[in-house]
Amino acid sequence: MGVRYTLWVAVAVSWLCIQAQVLHSQKSLVCNSSDSEALQDLMSNFASALQGWGPNASDNCCNWVGVKCESSSSLGGSDGSSGSGRVVELVLASKKLAGNLPDSLGKLDQLRLLNLSHNLIEGTLPESLLHLPKLQVLDLSYNEFSGPLPASVDLPLLRVFNISENSFSGSLPVWICTNSTGIQVLNLAVNYFSDVIKLGLGNCGSLQNLSLATNSLTGGISEDIFTLGQLVQLSLQENSFSGLLGSGIGNLTALIRLDISTNGFSGPIPDVFQNMKKLQYFIGQTNGFTGSIPPSLSNSPSLTFLNLRNNSLTGTIVLNCSALSSLVSLDLGSNSFNGPFPEDLPNCQKLQSVKLARNKFTTPIPQSFKNFSSLVHLSTSNSSLSNVASALEILQHCENLTVLLLTGITSTKNYEVKRV
């Protein structure tokens, strides 16, 4: 124990020394005059003074709150002065900032990270902000920006672009992928982008997270989205997409989360999930899907969460619980499933939540549910089930069941089941 403690102390001391050196280096830098002018201009556009900024704090903007500088020489500056500092990071999240962004921000040509999220900044984006040659992370989420984005974008090193939770409008800015081909996170959710998705997103070949949720996008999913082989998360919920869900969705073999809920997709769900071996979440609720659950989806060993609630799916529920070894939550409520109640569900060994309300089953809850040890939540309200007493006799064996909604029970409160 003494040796471990000594090693821990040595590591801690080394870390503190490194941090002290970084802090000392930061304080010894003198802010470049052009950067200083840009930050002073930014400050003048805010409705109220920003604590830790301005002459009352320091004449040197490298010492201002949220500002990180690096020496011009380390950045390849032409003056070669180790004491001259260039602004490389500007983080002013959750500062209650209100006002507009000035065009002079474009002078921060060494800026790598800009985070102004969770403020009250409004107006349109200055075009100069989208021409910063070193910018890697831009986070303007949770503000009050509006209007269309500038059509001219040149951010060659961009990795993260997050303008979600604003009021941007116009066509989706797919042109950002023309020069920002290395972008990994593109979050345009909760805005007012409209119209169909034009071709262009396929140029973002490194994209891992694409969120277009809660806009007014129409038509089908752009075919070039199906070429994004590194995509891990695709969020398209709460738009006005329509038509068939293209079979190209099966090309996204790296997907972990797919959310296409609350749209107007129709027709059968394509049977193309066999190669999506990492898919854990498929959320397709509130669409117009018809037919049955495709076999490649009902045999997915990686699937954890399946929600197809509020569609027009029909036929018998067929799920291969021997294959669905990871399934935890299943919601097939508000469809038109019929036939026998699915008696194989207890063999889904991790399944905890089962929601099958508002379907048309022809048989009661089966005896196999006595062995449903993982079940925590069960909803079968208004599913044409009969003999509630028999159901209760079976379900009282489910030792972990805490929420039970049966025919005629409309409250969401817990239903107490007598244990044996």
Short mmCIF file of C-alpha atoms in Angstrom, two decimals, residues 183 202 333:
data_model
loop_
_atom_site.label_atom_id
_atom_site.label_comp_id
_atom_site.label_asym_id
_atom_site.label_seq_id
_atom_site.Cartn_x
_atom_site.Cartn_y
_atom_site.Cartn_z
CA ILE A 183 -16.44 16.61 -39.73
CA GLY A 202 -22.22 12.16 -48.49
CA GLY A 333 -48.33 -0.72 -28.62
#
